[in-house]
C-alpha angles and dihedrals in degrees: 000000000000116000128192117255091252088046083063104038088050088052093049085047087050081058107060087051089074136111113201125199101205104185113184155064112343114193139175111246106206119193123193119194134206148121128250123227097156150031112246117252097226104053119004093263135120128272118236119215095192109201094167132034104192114184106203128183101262126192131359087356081057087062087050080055107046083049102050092047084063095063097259135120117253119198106196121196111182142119134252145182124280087229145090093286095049075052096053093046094044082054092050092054090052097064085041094059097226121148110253095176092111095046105110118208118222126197096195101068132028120252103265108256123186106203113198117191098207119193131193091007096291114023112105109211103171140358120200120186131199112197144116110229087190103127116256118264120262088262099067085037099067088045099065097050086050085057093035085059105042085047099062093062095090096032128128091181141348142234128195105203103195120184096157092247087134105259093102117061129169095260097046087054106049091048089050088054098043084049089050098044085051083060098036093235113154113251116218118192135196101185127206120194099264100071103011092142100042096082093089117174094005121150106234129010118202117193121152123226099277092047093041084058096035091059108040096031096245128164100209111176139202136290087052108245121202094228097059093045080053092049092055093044088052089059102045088054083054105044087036114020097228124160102221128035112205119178114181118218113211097217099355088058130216144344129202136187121180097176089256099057142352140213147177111224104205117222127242124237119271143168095252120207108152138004089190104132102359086121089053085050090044088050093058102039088054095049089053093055111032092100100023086113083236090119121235098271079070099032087058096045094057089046084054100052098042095045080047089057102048093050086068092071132077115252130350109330144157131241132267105231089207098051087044091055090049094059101048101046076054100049100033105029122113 
């Protein structure tokens, strides 16, 4: 599919034009950064020098921000810690700009921090967590769904970011959906294990390959075949009832079923780094554009280019809009 250079800057001006509901686990991604000269005398482990500590959105609050470097408007509902690191990411969502007037605050679980000990500018040695993945008491439960609704007053579409970290369970999401489907706003989904079934009558549903075969106990081999993909769609329309199956592919791209034809959208050749955060990219591009009127070939080639970007860079990062509209005016343009 080749596009005109206008066809694609008016897409990327529809875009700003967007308000985007992101529902799910928000989380702080550290990064500690040093180089390594010796083993450590103790264990036979390396020595750190850390010469920066970087504190970045993670999580569902990576896809507010993906969105909102685009030029759109995020509206984030989650929950954090009462504690130093809700703070921090409070804090982080303050220079961002992004709204946090919908972010409860619990005082019965931490904020989720990823810590990453980075040495020699690229090489990941460790990652430590801090979270609690219990699901959130009722509670909390039912405020989320009070800021969930108000929320979508202004939505054009909406993304549930889940990471199990305990903010999304079975019956909040299916009252958040029925709620959605009553305003016909377009439901986008990026699944984890835990409830990988409970996203019943969602628009589109986003797993990528190991979770694909992870929730439905499939054995898909390489090289990746499109009936098997097909197979796996098939069965995703039957268990859930959603309207558009999309796998993504790591290197072999992106597949996309829509009920009325499939493809596989191959990916393009990149230097890859880190693939830290490109579902969280892919998420928000698809919500921008799910009901865009640009069809899902289309839909499925943007989401392609802009998870290919991110995964040049080093740890969980957004994406530059203007980097993103070079490239596909490069990669799409007649």
């Amino acid at each position: 599919m080749k596009l005109s250079v206008q066809e694609i800057n008016k897409i990327f001006t529809d875009f700003q034009k967007k308000k985007i509901l992101v529902i799910g686990d928000v989380m702080v991604d550290a990064y500690w950064w040093g180089n390594v000269n010796r083993i450590s005398p103790e264990a036979p482990v390396p020595v750190v020098l850390v010469n920066k500590r970087e504190y970045r959105l993670g999580g569902a609050a990576n896809v507010a921000l993906n969105i909102k470097e685009m030029g759109a408007e995020p509206i984030l509902v989650s929950l954090v810690g009462n504690d130093f690191d809700g703070n921090t990411l409070l804090g982080l969502l303050d220079k961002r700009d992004i709204e946090k007037k919908y972010i409860a605050q619990s005082a019965n679980r931490p904020t989720t921090v990823k810590s990453r000990i980075i040495a020699n500018e690229q090489q990941q040695l460790m990652r430590v967590d801090n979270e609690i993945t219990a699901i959130i008491s009722q509670k909390e439960s039912d405020e989320i769904y009070e800021n969930a609704v108000k929320a979508m007053n202004n939505a054009d579409a909406l993304v549930f970011e889940d990471y199990d970290k305990g903010l999304l369970s079975a019956p909040l999401i299916e009252r958040i959906i029925t709620e959605a489907n009553k305003r016909n706003i377009p439901v986008i989904v990026d699944p984890k294990k835990n409830n990988f079934f409970d996203y019943k009558n969602a628009t589109l549903f986003k797993p990528n390959l190991k979770e694909l075969r992870e929730g439905l106990g499939l054995t898909i081999p390489k090289p990746i075949q499109i009936e098997d993909l097909r197979e796996a769609a098939q069965q995703l329309f039957d268990r859930t009832n959603i309207k558009i199956a999309f796998i993504t592919l790591s290197e072999a791209g992106v597949y996309i079923n829509d009920r009325k034809k499939d493809m596989i959208v191959p990916s393009h050749k990149r230097s890859i780094y880190d693939v830290s955060g490109a579902g969280d990219t892919v998420g928000a591009i698809a919500a921008l554009a799910i009901d865009s009127g640009i069809g899902n070939s289309l839909l499925a080639m943007l989401t392609n280019i802009a998870g290919g970007l991110v995964c040049e860079q080093v740890g969980v990062v957004p994406i530059n809009r203007d980097a993103y509209l070079s490239e596909c005016i490069r990669l799409l343009a007649e």
